[in-house]
PDB file of C-alpha atoms and ligand atoms in Angstrom:
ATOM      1  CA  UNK A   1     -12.951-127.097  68.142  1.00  0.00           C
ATOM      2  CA  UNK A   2     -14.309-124.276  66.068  1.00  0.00           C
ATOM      3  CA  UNK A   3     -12.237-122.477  63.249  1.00  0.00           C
ATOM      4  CA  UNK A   4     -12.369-118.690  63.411  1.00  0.00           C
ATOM      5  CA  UNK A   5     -11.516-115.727  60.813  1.00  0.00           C
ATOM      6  CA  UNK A   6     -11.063-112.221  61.874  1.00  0.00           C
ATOM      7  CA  UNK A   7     -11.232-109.816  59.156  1.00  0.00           C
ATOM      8  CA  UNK A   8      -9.799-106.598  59.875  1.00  0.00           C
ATOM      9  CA  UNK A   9      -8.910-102.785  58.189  1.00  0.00           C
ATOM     10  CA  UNK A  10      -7.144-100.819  60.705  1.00  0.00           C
ATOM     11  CA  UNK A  11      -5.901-101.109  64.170  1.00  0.00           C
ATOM     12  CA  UNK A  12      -6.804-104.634  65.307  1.00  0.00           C
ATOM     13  CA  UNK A  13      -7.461-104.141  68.890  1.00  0.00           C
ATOM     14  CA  UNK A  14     -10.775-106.143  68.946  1.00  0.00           C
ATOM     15  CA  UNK A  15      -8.936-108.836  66.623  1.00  0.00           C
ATOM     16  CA  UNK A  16      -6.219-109.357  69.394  1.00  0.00           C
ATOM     17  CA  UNK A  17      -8.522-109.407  72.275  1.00  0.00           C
ATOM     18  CA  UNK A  18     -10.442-111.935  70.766  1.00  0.00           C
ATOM     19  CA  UNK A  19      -7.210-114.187  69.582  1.00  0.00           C
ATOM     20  CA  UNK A  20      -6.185-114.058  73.443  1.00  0.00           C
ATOM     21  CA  UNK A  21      -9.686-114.927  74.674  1.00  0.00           C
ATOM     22  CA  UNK A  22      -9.386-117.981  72.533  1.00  0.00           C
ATOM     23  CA  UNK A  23      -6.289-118.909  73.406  1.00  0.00           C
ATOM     24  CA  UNK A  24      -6.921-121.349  75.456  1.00  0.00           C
ATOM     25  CA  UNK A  25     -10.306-121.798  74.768  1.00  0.00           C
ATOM     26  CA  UNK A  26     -11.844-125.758  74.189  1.00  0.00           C
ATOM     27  CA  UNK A  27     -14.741-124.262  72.063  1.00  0.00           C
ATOM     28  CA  UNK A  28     -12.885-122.177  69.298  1.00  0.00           C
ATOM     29  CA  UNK A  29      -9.032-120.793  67.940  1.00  0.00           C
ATOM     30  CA  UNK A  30      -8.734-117.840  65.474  1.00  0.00           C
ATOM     31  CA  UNK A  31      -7.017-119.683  62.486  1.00  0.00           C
ATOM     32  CA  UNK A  32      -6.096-116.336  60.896  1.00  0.00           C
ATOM     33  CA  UNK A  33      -6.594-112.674  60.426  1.00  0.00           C
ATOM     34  CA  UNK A  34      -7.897-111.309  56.890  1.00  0.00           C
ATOM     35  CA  UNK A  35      -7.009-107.874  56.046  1.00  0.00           C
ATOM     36  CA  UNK A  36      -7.665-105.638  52.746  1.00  0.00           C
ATOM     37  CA  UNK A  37      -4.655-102.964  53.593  1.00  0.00           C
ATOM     38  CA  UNK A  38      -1.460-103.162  53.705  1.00  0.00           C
ATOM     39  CA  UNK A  39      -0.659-100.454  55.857  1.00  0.00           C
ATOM     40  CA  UNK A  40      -2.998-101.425  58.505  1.00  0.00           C
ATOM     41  CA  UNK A  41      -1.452-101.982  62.386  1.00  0.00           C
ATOM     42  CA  UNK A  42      -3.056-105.007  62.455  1.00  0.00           C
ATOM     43  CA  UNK A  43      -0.405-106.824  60.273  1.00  0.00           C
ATOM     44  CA  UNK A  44       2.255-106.179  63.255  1.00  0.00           C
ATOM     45  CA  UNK A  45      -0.037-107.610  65.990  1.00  0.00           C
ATOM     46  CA  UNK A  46      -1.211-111.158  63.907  1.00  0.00           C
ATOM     47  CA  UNK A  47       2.980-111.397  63.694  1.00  0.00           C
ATOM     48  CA  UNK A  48       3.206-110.988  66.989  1.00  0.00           C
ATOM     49  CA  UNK A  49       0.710-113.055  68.223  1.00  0.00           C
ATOM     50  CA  UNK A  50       1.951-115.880  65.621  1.00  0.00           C
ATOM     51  CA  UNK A  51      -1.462-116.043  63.778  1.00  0.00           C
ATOM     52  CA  UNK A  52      -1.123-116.750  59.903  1.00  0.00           C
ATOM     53  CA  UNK A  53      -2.061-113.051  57.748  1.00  0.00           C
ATOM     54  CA  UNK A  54      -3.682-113.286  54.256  1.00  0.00           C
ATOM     55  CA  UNK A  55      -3.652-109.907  52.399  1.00  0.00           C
ATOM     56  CA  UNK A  56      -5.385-109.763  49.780  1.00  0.00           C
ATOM     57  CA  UNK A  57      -6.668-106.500  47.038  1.00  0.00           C
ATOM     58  CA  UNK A  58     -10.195-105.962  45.887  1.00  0.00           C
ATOM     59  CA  UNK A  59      -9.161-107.972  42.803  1.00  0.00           C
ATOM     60  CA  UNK A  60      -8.761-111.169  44.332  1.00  0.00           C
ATOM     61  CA  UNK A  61     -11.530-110.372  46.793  1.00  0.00           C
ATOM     62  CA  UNK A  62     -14.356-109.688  44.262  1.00  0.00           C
ATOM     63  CA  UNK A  63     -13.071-110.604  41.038  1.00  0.00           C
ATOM     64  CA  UNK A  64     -11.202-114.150  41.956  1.00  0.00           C
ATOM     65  CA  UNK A  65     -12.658-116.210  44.415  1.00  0.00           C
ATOM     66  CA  UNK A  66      -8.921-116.551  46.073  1.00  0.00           C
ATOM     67  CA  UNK A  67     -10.497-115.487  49.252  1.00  0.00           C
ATOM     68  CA  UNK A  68     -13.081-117.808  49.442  1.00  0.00           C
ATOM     69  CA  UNK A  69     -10.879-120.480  48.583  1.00  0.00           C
ATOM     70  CA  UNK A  70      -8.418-119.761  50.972  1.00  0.00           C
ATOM     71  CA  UNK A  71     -11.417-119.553  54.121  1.00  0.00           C
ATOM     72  CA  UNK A  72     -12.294-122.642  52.753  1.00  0.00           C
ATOM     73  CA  UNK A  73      -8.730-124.533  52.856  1.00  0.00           C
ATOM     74  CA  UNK A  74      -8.227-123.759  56.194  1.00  0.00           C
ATOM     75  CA  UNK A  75     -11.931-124.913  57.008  1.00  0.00           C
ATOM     76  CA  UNK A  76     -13.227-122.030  58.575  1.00  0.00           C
ATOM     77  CA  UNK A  77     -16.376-122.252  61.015  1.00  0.00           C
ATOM     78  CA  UNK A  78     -17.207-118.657  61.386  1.00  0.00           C
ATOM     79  CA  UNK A  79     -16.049-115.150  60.117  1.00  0.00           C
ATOM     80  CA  UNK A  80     -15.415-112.239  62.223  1.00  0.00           C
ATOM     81  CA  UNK A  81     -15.743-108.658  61.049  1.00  0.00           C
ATOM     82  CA  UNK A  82     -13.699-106.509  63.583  1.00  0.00           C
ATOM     83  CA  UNK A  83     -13.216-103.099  61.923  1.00  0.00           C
ATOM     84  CA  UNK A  84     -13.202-104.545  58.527  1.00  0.00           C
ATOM     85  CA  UNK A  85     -14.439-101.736  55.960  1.00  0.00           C
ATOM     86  CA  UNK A  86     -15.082-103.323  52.861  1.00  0.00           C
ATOM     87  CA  UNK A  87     -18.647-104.686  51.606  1.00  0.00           C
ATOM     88  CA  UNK A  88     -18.496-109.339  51.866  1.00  0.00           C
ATOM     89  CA  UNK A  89     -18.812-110.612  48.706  1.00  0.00           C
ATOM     90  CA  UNK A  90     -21.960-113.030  47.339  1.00  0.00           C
ATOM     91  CA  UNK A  91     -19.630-115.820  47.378  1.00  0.00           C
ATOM     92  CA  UNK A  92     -18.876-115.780  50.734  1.00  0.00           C
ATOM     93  CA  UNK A  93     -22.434-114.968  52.144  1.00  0.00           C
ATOM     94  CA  UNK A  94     -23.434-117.712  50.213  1.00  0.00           C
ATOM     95  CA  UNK A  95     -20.946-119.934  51.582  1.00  0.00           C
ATOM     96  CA  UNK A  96     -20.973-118.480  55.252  1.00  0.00           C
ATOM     97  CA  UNK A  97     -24.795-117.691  55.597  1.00  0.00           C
ATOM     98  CA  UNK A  98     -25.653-117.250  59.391  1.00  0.00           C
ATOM     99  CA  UNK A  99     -21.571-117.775  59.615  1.00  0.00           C
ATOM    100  CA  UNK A 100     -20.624-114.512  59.814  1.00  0.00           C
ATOM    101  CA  UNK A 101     -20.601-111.780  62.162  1.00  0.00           C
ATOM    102  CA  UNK A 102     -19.726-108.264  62.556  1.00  0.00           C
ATOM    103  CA  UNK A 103     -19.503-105.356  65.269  1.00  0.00           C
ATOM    104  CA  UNK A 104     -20.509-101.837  64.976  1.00  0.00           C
ATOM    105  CA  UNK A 105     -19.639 -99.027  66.887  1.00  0.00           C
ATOM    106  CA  UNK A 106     -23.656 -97.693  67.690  1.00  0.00           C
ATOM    107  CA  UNK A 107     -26.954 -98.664  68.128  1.00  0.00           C
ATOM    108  CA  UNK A 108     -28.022-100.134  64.652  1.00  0.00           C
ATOM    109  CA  UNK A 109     -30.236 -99.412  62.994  1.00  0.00           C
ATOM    110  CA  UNK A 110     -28.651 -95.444  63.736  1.00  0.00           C
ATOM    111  CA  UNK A 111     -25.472 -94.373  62.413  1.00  0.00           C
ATOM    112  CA  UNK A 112     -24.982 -97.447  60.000  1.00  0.00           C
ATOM    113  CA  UNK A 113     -24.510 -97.632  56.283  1.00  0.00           C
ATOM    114  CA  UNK A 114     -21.849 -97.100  54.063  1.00  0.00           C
ATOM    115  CA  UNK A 115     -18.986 -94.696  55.335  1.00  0.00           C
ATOM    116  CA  UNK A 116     -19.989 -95.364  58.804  1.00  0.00           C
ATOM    117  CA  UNK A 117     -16.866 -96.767  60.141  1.00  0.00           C
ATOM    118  CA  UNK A 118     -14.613 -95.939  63.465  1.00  0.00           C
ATOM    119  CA  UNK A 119     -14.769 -92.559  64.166  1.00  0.00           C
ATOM    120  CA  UNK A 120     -16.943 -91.237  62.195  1.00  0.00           C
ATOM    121  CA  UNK A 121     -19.411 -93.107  63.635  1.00  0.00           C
ATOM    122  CA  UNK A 122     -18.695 -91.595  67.587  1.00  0.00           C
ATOM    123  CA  UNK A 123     -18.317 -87.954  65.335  1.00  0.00           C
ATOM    124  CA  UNK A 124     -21.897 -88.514  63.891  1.00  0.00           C
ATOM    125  CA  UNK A 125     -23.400 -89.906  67.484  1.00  0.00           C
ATOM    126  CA  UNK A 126     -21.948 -86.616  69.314  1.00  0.00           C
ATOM    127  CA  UNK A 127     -23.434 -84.401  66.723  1.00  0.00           C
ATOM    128  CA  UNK A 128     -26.568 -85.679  66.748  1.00  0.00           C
ATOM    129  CA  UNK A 129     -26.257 -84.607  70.509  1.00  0.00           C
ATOM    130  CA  UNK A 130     -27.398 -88.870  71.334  1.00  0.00           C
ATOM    131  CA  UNK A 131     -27.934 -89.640  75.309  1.00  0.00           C
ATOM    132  CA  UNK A 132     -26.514 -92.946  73.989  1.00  0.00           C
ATOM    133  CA  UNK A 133     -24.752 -94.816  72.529  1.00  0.00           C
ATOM    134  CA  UNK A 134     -23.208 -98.307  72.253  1.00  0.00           C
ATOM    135  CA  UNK A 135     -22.315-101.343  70.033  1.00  0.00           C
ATOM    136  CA  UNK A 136     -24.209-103.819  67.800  1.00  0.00           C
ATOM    137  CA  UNK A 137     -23.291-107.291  67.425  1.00  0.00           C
ATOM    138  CA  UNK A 138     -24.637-108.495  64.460  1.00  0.00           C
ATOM    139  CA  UNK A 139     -25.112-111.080  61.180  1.00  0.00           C
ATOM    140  CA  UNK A 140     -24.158-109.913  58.016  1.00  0.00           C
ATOM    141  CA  UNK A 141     -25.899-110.112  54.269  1.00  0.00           C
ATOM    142  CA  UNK A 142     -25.458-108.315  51.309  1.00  0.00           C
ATOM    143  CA  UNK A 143     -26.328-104.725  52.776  1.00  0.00           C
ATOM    144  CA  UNK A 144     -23.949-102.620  54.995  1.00  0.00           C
ATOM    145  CA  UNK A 145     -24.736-103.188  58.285  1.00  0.00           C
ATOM    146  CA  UNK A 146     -28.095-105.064  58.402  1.00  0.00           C
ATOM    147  CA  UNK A 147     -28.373-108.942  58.810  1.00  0.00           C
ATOM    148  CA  UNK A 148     -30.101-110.152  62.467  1.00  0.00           C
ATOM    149  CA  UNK A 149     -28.661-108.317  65.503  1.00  0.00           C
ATOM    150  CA  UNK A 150     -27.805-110.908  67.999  1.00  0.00           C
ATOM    151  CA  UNK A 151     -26.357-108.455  71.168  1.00  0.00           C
ATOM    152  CA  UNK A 152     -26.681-104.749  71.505  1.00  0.00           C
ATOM    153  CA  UNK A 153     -25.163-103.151  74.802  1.00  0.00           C
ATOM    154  CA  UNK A 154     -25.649 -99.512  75.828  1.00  0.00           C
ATOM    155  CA  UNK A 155     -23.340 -96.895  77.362  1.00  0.00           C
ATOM    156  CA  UNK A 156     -23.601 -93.029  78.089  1.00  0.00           C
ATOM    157  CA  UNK A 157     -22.561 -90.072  75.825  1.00  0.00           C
ATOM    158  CA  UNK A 158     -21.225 -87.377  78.389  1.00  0.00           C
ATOM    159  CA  UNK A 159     -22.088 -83.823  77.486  1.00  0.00           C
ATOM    160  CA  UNK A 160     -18.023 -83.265  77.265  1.00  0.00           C
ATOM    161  CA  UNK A 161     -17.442 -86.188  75.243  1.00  0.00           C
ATOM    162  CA  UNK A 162     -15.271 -85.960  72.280  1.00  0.00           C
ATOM    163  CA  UNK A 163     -15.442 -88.516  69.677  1.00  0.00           C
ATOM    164  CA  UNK A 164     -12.089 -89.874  70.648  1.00  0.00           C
ATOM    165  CA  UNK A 165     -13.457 -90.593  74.482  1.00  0.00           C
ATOM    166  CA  UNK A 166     -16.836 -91.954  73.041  1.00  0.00           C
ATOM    167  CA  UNK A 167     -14.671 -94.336  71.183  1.00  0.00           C
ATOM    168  CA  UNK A 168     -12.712 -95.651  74.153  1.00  0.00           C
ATOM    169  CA  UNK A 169     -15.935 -96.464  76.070  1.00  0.00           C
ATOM    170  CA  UNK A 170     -17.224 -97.552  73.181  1.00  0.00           C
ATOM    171  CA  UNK A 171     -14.343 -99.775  72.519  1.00  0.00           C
ATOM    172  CA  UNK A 172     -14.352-100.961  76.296  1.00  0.00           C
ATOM    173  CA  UNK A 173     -17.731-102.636  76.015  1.00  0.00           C
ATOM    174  CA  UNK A 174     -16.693-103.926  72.480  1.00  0.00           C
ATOM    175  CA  UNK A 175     -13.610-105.621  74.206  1.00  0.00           C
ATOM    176  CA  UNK A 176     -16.298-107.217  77.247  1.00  0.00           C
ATOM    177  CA  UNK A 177     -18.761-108.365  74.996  1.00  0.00           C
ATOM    178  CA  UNK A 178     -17.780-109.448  71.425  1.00  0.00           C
ATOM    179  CA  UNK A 179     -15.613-112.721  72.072  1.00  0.00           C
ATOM    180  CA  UNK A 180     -19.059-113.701  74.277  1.00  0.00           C
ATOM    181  CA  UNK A 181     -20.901-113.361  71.501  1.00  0.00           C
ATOM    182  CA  UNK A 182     -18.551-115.127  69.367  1.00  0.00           C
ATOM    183  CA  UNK A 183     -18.269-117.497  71.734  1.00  0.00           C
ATOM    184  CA  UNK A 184     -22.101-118.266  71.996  1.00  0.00           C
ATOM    185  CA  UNK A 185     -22.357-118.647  68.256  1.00  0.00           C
ATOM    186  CA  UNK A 186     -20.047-121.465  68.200  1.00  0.00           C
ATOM    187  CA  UNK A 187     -21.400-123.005  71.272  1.00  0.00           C
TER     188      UNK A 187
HETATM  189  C1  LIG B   1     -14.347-100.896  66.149  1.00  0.00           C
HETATM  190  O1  LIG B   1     -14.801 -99.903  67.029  1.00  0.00           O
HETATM  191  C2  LIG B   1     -15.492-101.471  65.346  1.00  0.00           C
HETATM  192  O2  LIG B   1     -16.702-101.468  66.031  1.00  0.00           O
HETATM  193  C3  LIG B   1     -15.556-100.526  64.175  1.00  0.00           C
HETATM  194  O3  LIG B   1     -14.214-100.263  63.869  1.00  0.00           O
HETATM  195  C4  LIG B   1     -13.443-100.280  65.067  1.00  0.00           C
HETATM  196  C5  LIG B   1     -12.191-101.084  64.822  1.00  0.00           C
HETATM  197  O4  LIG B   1     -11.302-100.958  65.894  1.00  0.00           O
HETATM  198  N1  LIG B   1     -16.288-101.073  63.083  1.00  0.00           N
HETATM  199  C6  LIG B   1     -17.051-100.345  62.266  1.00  0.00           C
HETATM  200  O5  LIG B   1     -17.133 -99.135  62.350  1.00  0.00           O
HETATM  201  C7  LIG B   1     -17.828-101.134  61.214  1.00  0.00           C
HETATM  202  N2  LIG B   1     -18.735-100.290  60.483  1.00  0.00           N
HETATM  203  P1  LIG B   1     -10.083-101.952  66.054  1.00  0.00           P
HETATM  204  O6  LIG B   1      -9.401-102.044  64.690  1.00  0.00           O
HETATM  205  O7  LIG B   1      -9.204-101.347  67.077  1.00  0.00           O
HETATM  206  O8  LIG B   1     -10.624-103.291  66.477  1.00  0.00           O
END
C-alpha cells in the first residue's frame, strides 16, 4: 500500500475527491494533507474527513527542512500538488524526484508560470479568446509548472463562458481524471 501527500492552498475539492477515491483503495491511502495557509477551506474538509493536517510557514518550508522531515516520518510514496501555490523546495525534489505530481488548470505549456493559479488561469484562457482548454497532469522540478506531462485532457471554451463556468468544467475533468493518474503512478 502506497503512502500519499496532498498539498493544498485553497479550497481542497480535488484533495477530497482524491482522499475518497482512495478510501478503499488496495493500491494507495492519502496519509495527510499539507497546506501553507491558514485560512484555507481545506483545513475544515482534512478534519472532516479524519486525515492528519500539517501547516506549516515559508520558514519551516524553505529555511528548516521540518517539512521534509515530517514527509519523511510518515514515509511518504508520492506527493500530490492539488491547488498548492507555492514553488517545492530542492530538498524535496531531491528527495521525491519522479515522486511528485501536480495538476494545472490548462493546456501546459499555455497559461503556466508563476501567478498562474485558479482563476486566473480560466480569466487568461477566455481572454485569449482559446477554442480550448483543459488540464495538465504533470511531474514537477524546480521550475513552475514544467517537469514531464504524464495526462493532458481537453474540453471546450463556450463563446459565453465566464471564467467561473470554465472553471467548473474545468474542475469536472480534474475530478475524472487526476486520482487515475495518481493511481497509475503508484501502480
Ligand atoms: C485546481 O483547479 C487546480 O488545477 C489549480 O487550482 C485549483 C484548486 O482547486 N491549480 C493551479 O492553478 C496550479 N497552478 P481546489 O482547491 O478546489 O482543488
Amino acid at each position: 500500500m502506497k503512502r500519499i501527500a496532498i498539498f493544498a492552498s485553497g479550497s481542497g475539492s480535488n484533495a477530497e475527491n482524491i482522499v475518497n477515491y482512495f478510501e478503499n483503495s488496495s493500491v494507495g491511502r492519502v496519509e495527510a494533507v499539507y497546506c501553507n495557509n491558514p485560512k484555507a477551506p481545506v483545513i475544515q474538509r482534512a478534519g472532516r474527513l479524519n486525515i492528519p493536517l500539517v501547516l506549516f510557514d515559508r520558514e519551516k518550508f524553505y529555511a528548516e527542512e521540518t517539512v521534509l522531515r515530517d514527509l519523511q516520518s510518515r514515509k511518504i510514496d508520492l506527493i500530490v500538488l492539488a491547488g498548492f501555490l507555492w514553488l517545492i523546495p530542492g530538498s524535496i525534489i531531491k528527495a521525491y524526484r519522479d515522486r511528485i505530481v501536480n495538476i494545472h488548470p490548462a493546456l501546459l505549456p499555455k497559461y503556466g508560470g508563476k501567478g498562474m493559479f485558479g482563476m486566473a488561469v480560466h480569466e487568461a484562457v477566455i481572454d485569449a479568446g482559446d477554442a480550448e482548454s483543459g488540464i495538465t497532469i504533470h511531474l514537477i522540478d524546480d521550475v513552475y509548472d514544467r517537469g514531464e506531462i504524464l495526462l493532458q485532457v481537453k474540453c471546450p471554451v463556450l463563446p459565453d463562458d465566464t471564467p467561473e463556468s470554465l472553471a467548473e468544467r474545468v474542475h469536472q475533468l480534474e475530478y475524472e481524471h487526476f486520482p487515475k493518474a495518481i493511481e497509475k503512478m503508484l501502480e
